[in-house]
Amino acid sequence: MWSPETSMTPFSLEEGATTIMLRSLPASTTLRSLLQILQPLGRGVYDFAYLPRCTRQRHRIVELAFLNFVDPNVAQAAVRFLHNFSLSEASWARTRLNQARLQGLPNNLAYYYLRFGPDAAQEGPDAPAVFAAGVRVPLRWALAQLVSAQALEAAQRLLDSERTGRVEANIEMLEMGGQEGQGGQGGPPGPEAPSTQSWWSSAAAARWRWTLPSITTPDMYFVEHWVVEDTEHLLRLVHEHERRHGLVIFLL
């Protein structure tokens, strides 16, 4: 495993911080290549990795990445490691590291969910990768299990502040005779946040989990705790799982 004592850090994370943002990554960066770079840090040291893609050209990343580490000390070690890597790798010469505005796995998942709505649970090349003990877990399960109302509220506050900043910047640009800007400020997890989502309101935070009640795999269902108290819904899940797979294994 890489030793953090062998390098100097470009900056120190705030106490308790675990989420970092990388800016100006090489355009060729993929999730796979980024995680390969992190291998010297050891297995199971991060639980969230996300490379936002351009909303207009889906084949392109926006040269940002967000990484959450399982421990503040590991996060600081990762900052040192990535800083040294950027100094030794020519393609990373422009890359900069910052502490992310949102901290922690739940808050970053909540931000992603609020930005992209119910479709956020879809797995795909645009989706964040979530890990538990070094093993990738289904995004839908992570959203249902890890995102709290408090995380949603924190993410919503950041979205609101980003939108306010964009509106003010656009007004200033128009007053100066320029054109209205379309880019965002680069807050996690992506710089091109859409306009206010009509499907979301603060009142929805308390009941949001109803959109993600369970997740099925060929082997098992992951079921939210409230489903256990809803016998009718639980039986429907049993019948559906049995129809699909011929057996029923539940983790409650």
PDB file of C-alpha atoms in Angstrom:
ATOM      1  CA  MET A   1       0.000   0.000   0.000  1.00  0.00           C
ATOM      2  CA  TRP A   2       1.171   3.533  -0.771  1.00  0.00           C
ATOM      3  CA  SER A   3       2.606   5.383   2.216  1.00  0.00           C
ATOM      4  CA  PRO A   4       1.206   8.921   2.797  1.00  0.00           C
ATOM      5  CA  GLU A   5       4.372  10.039   4.582  1.00  0.00           C
ATOM      6  CA  THR A   6       6.340  10.065   1.327  1.00  0.00           C
ATOM      7  CA  SER A   7       4.818  13.249  -0.130  1.00  0.00           C
ATOM      8  CA  MET A   8       3.780  16.788   0.653  1.00  0.00           C
ATOM      9  CA  THR A   9       0.130  17.801   0.532  1.00  0.00           C
ATOM     10  CA  PRO A  10      -0.935  20.817  -1.565  1.00  0.00           C
ATOM     11  CA  PHE A  11      -3.682  21.673   0.919  1.00  0.00           C
ATOM     12  CA  SER A  12      -5.345  20.256   3.999  1.00  0.00           C
ATOM     13  CA  LEU A  13      -8.933  19.112   4.065  1.00  0.00           C
ATOM     14  CA  GLU A  14     -11.147  20.516   6.769  1.00  0.00           C
ATOM     15  CA  GLU A  15     -11.544  18.315   9.818  1.00  0.00           C
ATOM     16  CA  GLY A  16     -13.866  15.416   9.059  1.00  0.00           C
ATOM     17  CA  ALA A  17     -13.913  16.002   5.288  1.00  0.00           C
ATOM     18  CA  THR A  18     -13.990  12.887   3.130  1.00  0.00           C
ATOM     19  CA  THR A  19     -15.125  14.086  -0.325  1.00  0.00           C
ATOM     20  CA  ILE A  20     -12.783  15.635  -2.867  1.00  0.00           C
ATOM     21  CA  MET A  21     -13.319  17.095  -6.329  1.00  0.00           C
ATOM     22  CA  LEU A  22     -10.888  16.842  -9.227  1.00  0.00           C
ATOM     23  CA  ARG A  23     -11.034  19.553 -11.899  1.00  0.00           C
ATOM     24  CA  SER A  24      -9.583  19.683 -15.419  1.00  0.00           C
ATOM     25  CA  LEU A  25      -9.086  15.949 -15.743  1.00  0.00           C
ATOM     26  CA  PRO A  26      -7.790  14.609 -19.058  1.00  0.00           C
ATOM     27  CA  ALA A  27     -10.695  14.258 -21.489  1.00  0.00           C
ATOM     28  CA  SER A  28      -9.818  10.581 -21.930  1.00  0.00           C
ATOM     29  CA  THR A  29     -10.415   9.791 -18.240  1.00  0.00           C
ATOM     30  CA  THR A  30     -12.892   7.005 -17.535  1.00  0.00           C
ATOM     31  CA  LEU A  31     -14.200   5.633 -14.271  1.00  0.00           C
ATOM     32  CA  ARG A  32     -12.148   2.502 -14.824  1.00  0.00           C
ATOM     33  CA  SER A  33      -8.911   4.410 -15.452  1.00  0.00           C
ATOM     34  CA  LEU A  34      -9.488   6.674 -12.449  1.00  0.00           C
ATOM     35  CA  LEU A  35     -10.062   3.732 -10.120  1.00  0.00           C
ATOM     36  CA  GLN A  36      -6.934   2.049 -11.469  1.00  0.00           C
ATOM     37  CA  ILE A  37      -4.952   5.148 -10.525  1.00  0.00           C
ATOM     38  CA  LEU A  38      -6.324   4.853  -6.981  1.00  0.00           C
ATOM     39  CA  GLN A  39      -5.279   1.213  -6.566  1.00  0.00           C
ATOM     40  CA  PRO A  40      -2.045   2.007  -4.652  1.00  0.00           C
ATOM     41  CA  LEU A  41      -4.191   3.495  -1.872  1.00  0.00           C
ATOM     42  CA  GLY A  42      -5.546   0.042  -1.089  1.00  0.00           C
ATOM     43  CA  ARG A  43      -8.840  -1.792  -1.360  1.00  0.00           C
ATOM     44  CA  GLY A  44     -12.035  -0.467   0.166  1.00  0.00           C
ATOM     45  CA  VAL A  45     -10.755   3.062   0.850  1.00  0.00           C
ATOM     46  CA  TYR A  46     -13.448   4.858  -1.198  1.00  0.00           C
ATOM     47  CA  ASP A  47     -17.196   4.334  -1.429  1.00  0.00           C
ATOM     48  CA  PHE A  48     -18.253   6.840  -4.122  1.00  0.00           C
ATOM     49  CA  ALA A  49     -16.791   7.735  -7.507  1.00  0.00           C
ATOM     50  CA  TYR A  50     -18.506   9.876 -10.111  1.00  0.00           C
ATOM     51  CA  LEU A  51     -17.434  11.383 -13.441  1.00  0.00           C
ATOM     52  CA  PRO A  52     -20.247  13.626 -14.726  1.00  0.00           C
ATOM     53  CA  ARG A  53     -20.835  13.638 -18.462  1.00  0.00           C
ATOM     54  CA  CYS A  54     -21.715  16.576 -20.676  1.00  0.00           C
ATOM     55  CA  THR A  55     -25.499  16.870 -20.943  1.00  0.00           C
ATOM     56  CA  ARG A  56     -25.265  17.863 -24.614  1.00  0.00           C
ATOM     57  CA  GLN A  57     -22.584  15.417 -25.726  1.00  0.00           C
ATOM     58  CA  ARG A  58     -23.026  12.263 -23.674  1.00  0.00           C
ATOM     59  CA  HIS A  59     -19.800  10.692 -24.943  1.00  0.00           C
ATOM     60  CA  ARG A  60     -17.765  13.449 -23.245  1.00  0.00           C
ATOM     61  CA  ILE A  61     -16.977  13.911 -19.583  1.00  0.00           C
ATOM     62  CA  VAL A  62     -16.956  17.446 -18.188  1.00  0.00           C
ATOM     63  CA  GLU A  63     -13.441  16.850 -16.828  1.00  0.00           C
ATOM     64  CA  LEU A  64     -14.633  16.649 -13.226  1.00  0.00           C
ATOM     65  CA  ALA A  65     -14.643  13.791 -10.759  1.00  0.00           C
ATOM     66  CA  PHE A  66     -15.990  13.385  -7.247  1.00  0.00           C
ATOM     67  CA  LEU A  67     -14.548  10.849  -4.829  1.00  0.00           C
ATOM     68  CA  ASN A  68     -15.668  10.066  -1.305  1.00  0.00           C
ATOM     69  CA  PHE A  69     -13.364   8.173   1.014  1.00  0.00           C
ATOM     70  CA  VAL A  70     -14.353   6.091   3.998  1.00  0.00           C
ATOM     71  CA  ASP A  71     -12.226   8.023   6.483  1.00  0.00           C
ATOM     72  CA  PRO A  72     -10.903  11.613   6.733  1.00  0.00           C
ATOM     73  CA  ASN A  73      -7.315  10.379   7.132  1.00  0.00           C
ATOM     74  CA  VAL A  74      -7.637   8.288   3.987  1.00  0.00           C
ATOM     75  CA  ALA A  75      -9.113  11.278   2.152  1.00  0.00           C
ATOM     76  CA  GLN A  76      -6.131  13.430   3.119  1.00  0.00           C
ATOM     77  CA  ALA A  77      -3.748  10.672   2.042  1.00  0.00           C
ATOM     78  CA  ALA A  78      -5.599  10.493  -1.287  1.00  0.00           C
ATOM     79  CA  VAL A  79      -5.139  14.241  -1.777  1.00  0.00           C
ATOM     80  CA  ARG A  80      -1.386  13.846  -1.305  1.00  0.00           C
ATOM     81  CA  PHE A  81      -1.251  10.838  -3.580  1.00  0.00           C
ATOM     82  CA  LEU A  82      -3.255  12.456  -6.380  1.00  0.00           C
ATOM     83  CA  HIS A  83      -1.285  15.685  -6.091  1.00  0.00           C
ATOM     84  CA  ASN A  84       1.963  13.778  -6.549  1.00  0.00           C
ATOM     85  CA  PHE A  85       0.422  11.828  -9.421  1.00  0.00           C
ATOM     86  CA  SER A  86      -0.548  15.072 -11.172  1.00  0.00           C
ATOM     87  CA  LEU A  87       3.059  16.253 -10.876  1.00  0.00           C
ATOM     88  CA  SER A  88       4.460  13.074 -12.397  1.00  0.00           C
ATOM     89  CA  GLU A  89       1.862  12.449 -15.126  1.00  0.00           C
ATOM     90  CA  ALA A  90       1.973  14.925 -18.017  1.00  0.00           C
ATOM     91  CA  SER A  91      -1.687  14.444 -18.957  1.00  0.00           C
ATOM     92  CA  TRP A  92      -2.677  15.479 -15.418  1.00  0.00           C
ATOM     93  CA  ALA A  93      -0.648  18.705 -15.433  1.00  0.00           C
ATOM     94  CA  ARG A  94      -3.816  20.857 -15.459  1.00  0.00           C
ATOM     95  CA  THR A  95      -5.695  18.765 -12.907  1.00  0.00           C
ATOM     96  CA  ARG A  96      -6.544  20.476  -9.629  1.00  0.00           C
ATOM     97  CA  LEU A  97      -7.859  19.044  -6.371  1.00  0.00           C
ATOM     98  CA  ASN A  98     -10.375  20.723  -4.097  1.00  0.00           C
ATOM     99  CA  GLN A  99     -12.514  19.847  -1.142  1.00  0.00           C
ATOM    100  CA  ALA A 100     -16.038  19.205  -2.422  1.00  0.00           C
ATOM    101  CA  ARG A 101     -18.836  21.473  -1.254  1.00  0.00           C
ATOM    102  CA  LEU A 102     -20.958  18.461  -0.294  1.00  0.00           C
ATOM    103  CA  GLN A 103     -19.360  15.990   2.077  1.00  0.00           C
ATOM    104  CA  GLY A 104     -20.083  12.326   2.630  1.00  0.00           C
ATOM    105  CA  LEU A 105     -21.657   9.506   0.656  1.00  0.00           C
ATOM    106  CA  PRO A 106     -25.315  10.177   1.612  1.00  0.00           C
ATOM    107  CA  ASN A 107     -25.148  13.864   0.649  1.00  0.00           C
ATOM    108  CA  ASN A 108     -23.517  13.170  -2.711  1.00  0.00           C
ATOM    109  CA  LEU A 109     -26.052  10.466  -3.509  1.00  0.00           C
ATOM    110  CA  ALA A 110     -28.844  12.853  -2.536  1.00  0.00           C
ATOM    111  CA  TYR A 111     -27.481  15.539  -4.859  1.00  0.00           C
ATOM    112  CA  TYR A 112     -27.357  13.093  -7.749  1.00  0.00           C
ATOM    113  CA  TYR A 113     -30.925  11.982  -7.037  1.00  0.00           C
ATOM    114  CA  LEU A 114     -32.246  15.541  -6.868  1.00  0.00           C
ATOM    115  CA  ARG A 115     -30.514  16.533 -10.092  1.00  0.00           C
ATOM    116  CA  PHE A 116     -31.786  13.636 -12.156  1.00  0.00           C
ATOM    117  CA  GLY A 117     -35.049  12.679 -10.473  1.00  0.00           C
ATOM    118  CA  PRO A 118     -36.547   9.185 -10.312  1.00  0.00           C
ATOM    119  CA  ASP A 119     -34.351   8.101 -13.239  1.00  0.00           C
ATOM    120  CA  ALA A 120     -31.281   8.621 -11.033  1.00  0.00           C
ATOM    121  CA  ALA A 121     -31.519   5.006  -9.876  1.00  0.00           C
ATOM    122  CA  GLN A 122     -30.788   3.747 -13.390  1.00  0.00           C
ATOM    123  CA  GLU A 123     -27.445   2.007 -13.716  1.00  0.00           C
ATOM    124  CA  GLY A 124     -25.327   3.094 -16.668  1.00  0.00           C
ATOM    125  CA  PRO A 125     -22.128   4.816 -17.781  1.00  0.00           C
ATOM    126  CA  ASP A 126     -23.384   8.175 -16.482  1.00  0.00           C
ATOM    127  CA  ALA A 127     -24.190   6.904 -12.999  1.00  0.00           C
ATOM    128  CA  PRO A 128     -21.972   7.157  -9.915  1.00  0.00           C
ATOM    129  CA  ALA A 129     -20.264   4.026  -8.676  1.00  0.00           C
ATOM    130  CA  VAL A 130     -20.978   3.131  -5.053  1.00  0.00           C
ATOM    131  CA  PHE A 131     -18.900   0.637  -3.098  1.00  0.00           C
ATOM    132  CA  ALA A 132     -19.104  -1.241   0.187  1.00  0.00           C
ATOM    133  CA  ALA A 133     -15.866  -2.772   1.485  1.00  0.00           C
ATOM    134  CA  GLY A 134     -14.380  -2.465  -1.986  1.00  0.00           C
ATOM    135  CA  VAL A 135     -17.280  -4.189  -3.751  1.00  0.00           C
ATOM    136  CA  ARG A 136     -19.546  -2.225  -6.078  1.00  0.00           C
ATOM    137  CA  VAL A 137     -23.184  -2.251  -4.959  1.00  0.00           C
ATOM    138  CA  PRO A 138     -26.354  -1.431  -6.932  1.00  0.00           C
ATOM    139  CA  LEU A 139     -27.009   2.301  -7.140  1.00  0.00           C
ATOM    140  CA  ARG A 140     -30.718   1.822  -6.520  1.00  0.00           C
ATOM    141  CA  TRP A 141     -29.990  -0.046  -3.301  1.00  0.00           C
ATOM    142  CA  ALA A 142     -27.532   2.635  -2.178  1.00  0.00           C
ATOM    143  CA  LEU A 143     -30.068   5.403  -2.805  1.00  0.00           C
ATOM    144  CA  ALA A 144     -32.765   3.575  -0.875  1.00  0.00           C
ATOM    145  CA  GLN A 145     -30.569   2.579   2.050  1.00  0.00           C
ATOM    146  CA  LEU A 146     -28.202   5.502   2.542  1.00  0.00           C
ATOM    147  CA  VAL A 147     -29.978   8.729   1.607  1.00  0.00           C
ATOM    148  CA  SER A 148     -31.808  10.396   4.489  1.00  0.00           C
ATOM    149  CA  ALA A 149     -34.147  13.369   4.575  1.00  0.00           C
ATOM    150  CA  GLN A 150     -31.294  15.382   6.099  1.00  0.00           C
ATOM    151  CA  ALA A 151     -29.040  14.494   3.151  1.00  0.00           C
ATOM    152  CA  LEU A 152     -31.747  15.546   0.709  1.00  0.00           C
ATOM    153  CA  GLU A 153     -32.152  18.866   2.490  1.00  0.00           C
ATOM    154  CA  ALA A 154     -28.391  19.521   2.416  1.00  0.00           C
ATOM    155  CA  ALA A 155     -28.232  18.681  -1.278  1.00  0.00           C
ATOM    156  CA  GLN A 156     -31.256  20.848  -2.028  1.00  0.00           C
ATOM    157  CA  ARG A 157     -29.620  23.824  -0.318  1.00  0.00           C
ATOM    158  CA  LEU A 158     -26.571  23.454  -2.543  1.00  0.00           C
ATOM    159  CA  LEU A 159     -28.707  23.155  -5.668  1.00  0.00           C
ATOM    160  CA  ASP A 160     -30.614  26.289  -4.686  1.00  0.00           C
ATOM    161  CA  SER A 161     -27.409  28.245  -4.106  1.00  0.00           C
ATOM    162  CA  GLU A 162     -26.001  27.092  -7.446  1.00  0.00           C
ATOM    163  CA  ARG A 163     -29.139  28.169  -9.279  1.00  0.00           C
ATOM    164  CA  THR A 164     -29.089  31.548  -7.549  1.00  0.00           C
ATOM    165  CA  GLY A 165     -25.464  32.023  -8.523  1.00  0.00           C
ATOM    166  CA  ARG A 166     -26.166  31.134 -12.149  1.00  0.00           C
ATOM    167  CA  VAL A 167     -29.114  33.516 -12.336  1.00  0.00           C
ATOM    168  CA  GLU A 168     -27.060  36.381 -10.888  1.00  0.00           C
ATOM    169  CA  ALA A 169     -24.161  35.638 -13.241  1.00  0.00           C
ATOM    170  CA  ASN A 170     -26.487  35.545 -16.246  1.00  0.00           C
ATOM    171  CA  ILE A 171     -28.117  38.855 -15.278  1.00  0.00           C
ATOM    172  CA  GLU A 172     -24.710  40.470 -14.933  1.00  0.00           C
ATOM    173  CA  MET A 173     -23.645  39.082 -18.311  1.00  0.00           C
ATOM    174  CA  LEU A 174     -26.807  40.349 -20.024  1.00  0.00           C
ATOM    175  CA  GLU A 175     -26.389  43.798 -18.474  1.00  0.00           C
ATOM    176  CA  MET A 176     -22.873  43.889 -19.934  1.00  0.00           C
ATOM    177  CA  GLY A 177     -24.233  43.037 -23.366  1.00  0.00           C
ATOM    178  CA  GLY A 178     -23.100  39.425 -23.411  1.00  0.00           C
ATOM    179  CA  GLN A 179     -25.015  36.196 -23.877  1.00  0.00           C
ATOM    180  CA  GLU A 180     -26.597  34.236 -21.103  1.00  0.00           C
ATOM    181  CA  GLY A 181     -24.308  31.525 -19.797  1.00  0.00           C
ATOM    182  CA  GLN A 182     -25.315  27.891 -19.691  1.00  0.00           C
ATOM    183  CA  GLY A 183     -22.641  26.333 -17.544  1.00  0.00           C
ATOM    184  CA  GLY A 184     -22.806  25.897 -13.807  1.00  0.00           C
ATOM    185  CA  GLN A 185     -20.351  26.457 -11.021  1.00  0.00           C
ATOM    186  CA  GLY A 186     -19.053  22.936 -10.832  1.00  0.00           C
ATOM    187  CA  GLY A 187     -20.682  21.956  -7.557  1.00  0.00           C
ATOM    188  CA  PRO A 188     -20.976  18.217  -7.024  1.00  0.00           C
ATOM    189  CA  PRO A 189     -21.771  16.081  -8.716  1.00  0.00           C
ATOM    190  CA  GLY A 190     -21.837  18.034 -12.000  1.00  0.00           C
ATOM    191  CA  PRO A 191     -21.541  21.541 -13.393  1.00  0.00           C
ATOM    192  CA  GLU A 192     -24.591  21.576 -15.618  1.00  0.00           C
ATOM    193  CA  ALA A 193     -27.476  21.385 -13.182  1.00  0.00           C
ATOM    194  CA  PRO A 194     -30.893  21.682 -14.852  1.00  0.00           C
ATOM    195  CA  SER A 195     -33.566  24.155 -13.922  1.00  0.00           C
ATOM    196  CA  THR A 196     -35.659  23.566 -10.801  1.00  0.00           C
ATOM    197  CA  GLN A 197     -37.129  20.078 -10.852  1.00  0.00           C
ATOM    198  CA  SER A 198     -40.927  20.158 -10.914  1.00  0.00           C
ATOM    199  CA  TRP A 199     -41.151  16.715  -9.331  1.00  0.00           C
ATOM    200  CA  TRP A 200     -39.316  17.766  -6.170  1.00  0.00           C
ATOM    201  CA  SER A 201     -40.380  19.844  -3.206  1.00  0.00           C
ATOM    202  CA  SER A 202     -39.084  20.010   0.338  1.00  0.00           C
ATOM    203  CA  ALA A 203     -42.257  18.276   1.502  1.00  0.00           C
ATOM    204  CA  ALA A 204     -41.257  15.264  -0.579  1.00  0.00           C
ATOM    205  CA  ALA A 205     -38.197  14.570   1.558  1.00  0.00           C
ATOM    206  CA  ALA A 206     -40.130  12.670   4.205  1.00  0.00           C
ATOM    207  CA  ARG A 207     -41.756  10.317   1.695  1.00  0.00           C
ATOM    208  CA  TRP A 208     -39.111  10.102  -1.010  1.00  0.00           C
ATOM    209  CA  ARG A 209     -38.220   6.500  -0.200  1.00  0.00           C
ATOM    210  CA  TRP A 210     -41.544   5.348  -1.614  1.00  0.00           C
ATOM    211  CA  THR A 211     -40.007   5.844  -5.064  1.00  0.00           C
ATOM    212  CA  LEU A 212     -37.274   3.327  -4.204  1.00  0.00           C
ATOM    213  CA  PRO A 213     -38.995   0.593  -2.176  1.00  0.00           C
ATOM    214  CA  SER A 214     -36.832  -2.352  -3.177  1.00  0.00           C
ATOM    215  CA  ILE A 215     -34.330  -3.711  -5.634  1.00  0.00           C
ATOM    216  CA  THR A 216     -34.305  -7.153  -7.155  1.00  0.00           C
ATOM    217  CA  THR A 217     -31.462  -9.312  -8.405  1.00  0.00           C
ATOM    218  CA  PRO A 218     -31.627 -12.929  -9.621  1.00  0.00           C
ATOM    219  CA  ASP A 219     -30.640 -13.987  -6.107  1.00  0.00           C
ATOM    220  CA  MET A 220     -32.406 -11.704  -3.660  1.00  0.00           C
ATOM    221  CA  TYR A 221     -34.484  -8.649  -2.909  1.00  0.00           C
ATOM    222  CA  PHE A 222     -33.118  -5.761  -0.889  1.00  0.00           C
ATOM    223  CA  VAL A 223     -36.158  -4.390   0.925  1.00  0.00           C
ATOM    224  CA  GLU A 224     -36.605  -1.090   2.747  1.00  0.00           C
ATOM    225  CA  HIS A 225     -37.520  -1.368   6.425  1.00  0.00           C
ATOM    226  CA  TRP A 226     -40.982   0.158   5.964  1.00  0.00           C
ATOM    227  CA  VAL A 227     -41.939  -2.613   3.490  1.00  0.00           C
ATOM    228  CA  VAL A 228     -41.812  -5.138   6.327  1.00  0.00           C
ATOM    229  CA  GLU A 229     -44.787  -3.366   7.912  1.00  0.00           C
ATOM    230  CA  ASP A 230     -46.752  -3.366   4.636  1.00  0.00           C
ATOM    231  CA  THR A 231     -47.847  -7.003   4.331  1.00  0.00           C
ATOM    232  CA  GLU A 232     -49.786  -6.501   1.108  1.00  0.00           C
ATOM    233  CA  HIS A 233     -46.837  -4.864  -0.631  1.00  0.00           C
ATOM    234  CA  LEU A 234     -44.439  -7.469   0.731  1.00  0.00           C
ATOM    235  CA  LEU A 235     -46.600 -10.297  -0.637  1.00  0.00           C
ATOM    236  CA  ARG A 236     -46.683  -8.627  -4.047  1.00  0.00           C
ATOM    237  CA  LEU A 237     -42.884  -8.553  -4.007  1.00  0.00           C
ATOM    238  CA  VAL A 238     -42.786 -12.230  -3.034  1.00  0.00           C
ATOM    239  CA  HIS A 239     -45.077 -13.233  -5.907  1.00  0.00           C
ATOM    240  CA  GLU A 240     -43.194 -11.078  -8.413  1.00  0.00           C
ATOM    241  CA  HIS A 241     -39.806 -12.436  -7.352  1.00  0.00           C
ATOM    242  CA  GLU A 242     -41.108 -15.994  -7.444  1.00  0.00           C
ATOM    243  CA  ARG A 243     -42.545 -15.407 -10.921  1.00  0.00           C
ATOM    244  CA  ARG A 244     -39.225 -14.071 -12.197  1.00  0.00           C
ATOM    245  CA  HIS A 245     -36.754 -16.376 -10.502  1.00  0.00           C
ATOM    246  CA  GLY A 246     -38.634 -19.393  -9.155  1.00  0.00           C
ATOM    247  CA  LEU A 247     -37.547 -18.782  -5.564  1.00  0.00           C
ATOM    248  CA  VAL A 248     -37.713 -16.099  -2.925  1.00  0.00           C
ATOM    249  CA  ILE A 249     -34.830 -14.977  -0.703  1.00  0.00           C
ATOM    250  CA  PHE A 250     -35.359 -11.795   1.272  1.00  0.00           C
ATOM    251  CA  LEU A 251     -32.940  -9.689   3.303  1.00  0.00           C
ATOM    252  CA  LEU A 252     -35.046  -7.596   5.687  1.00  0.00           C
TER     253      LEU A 252
END
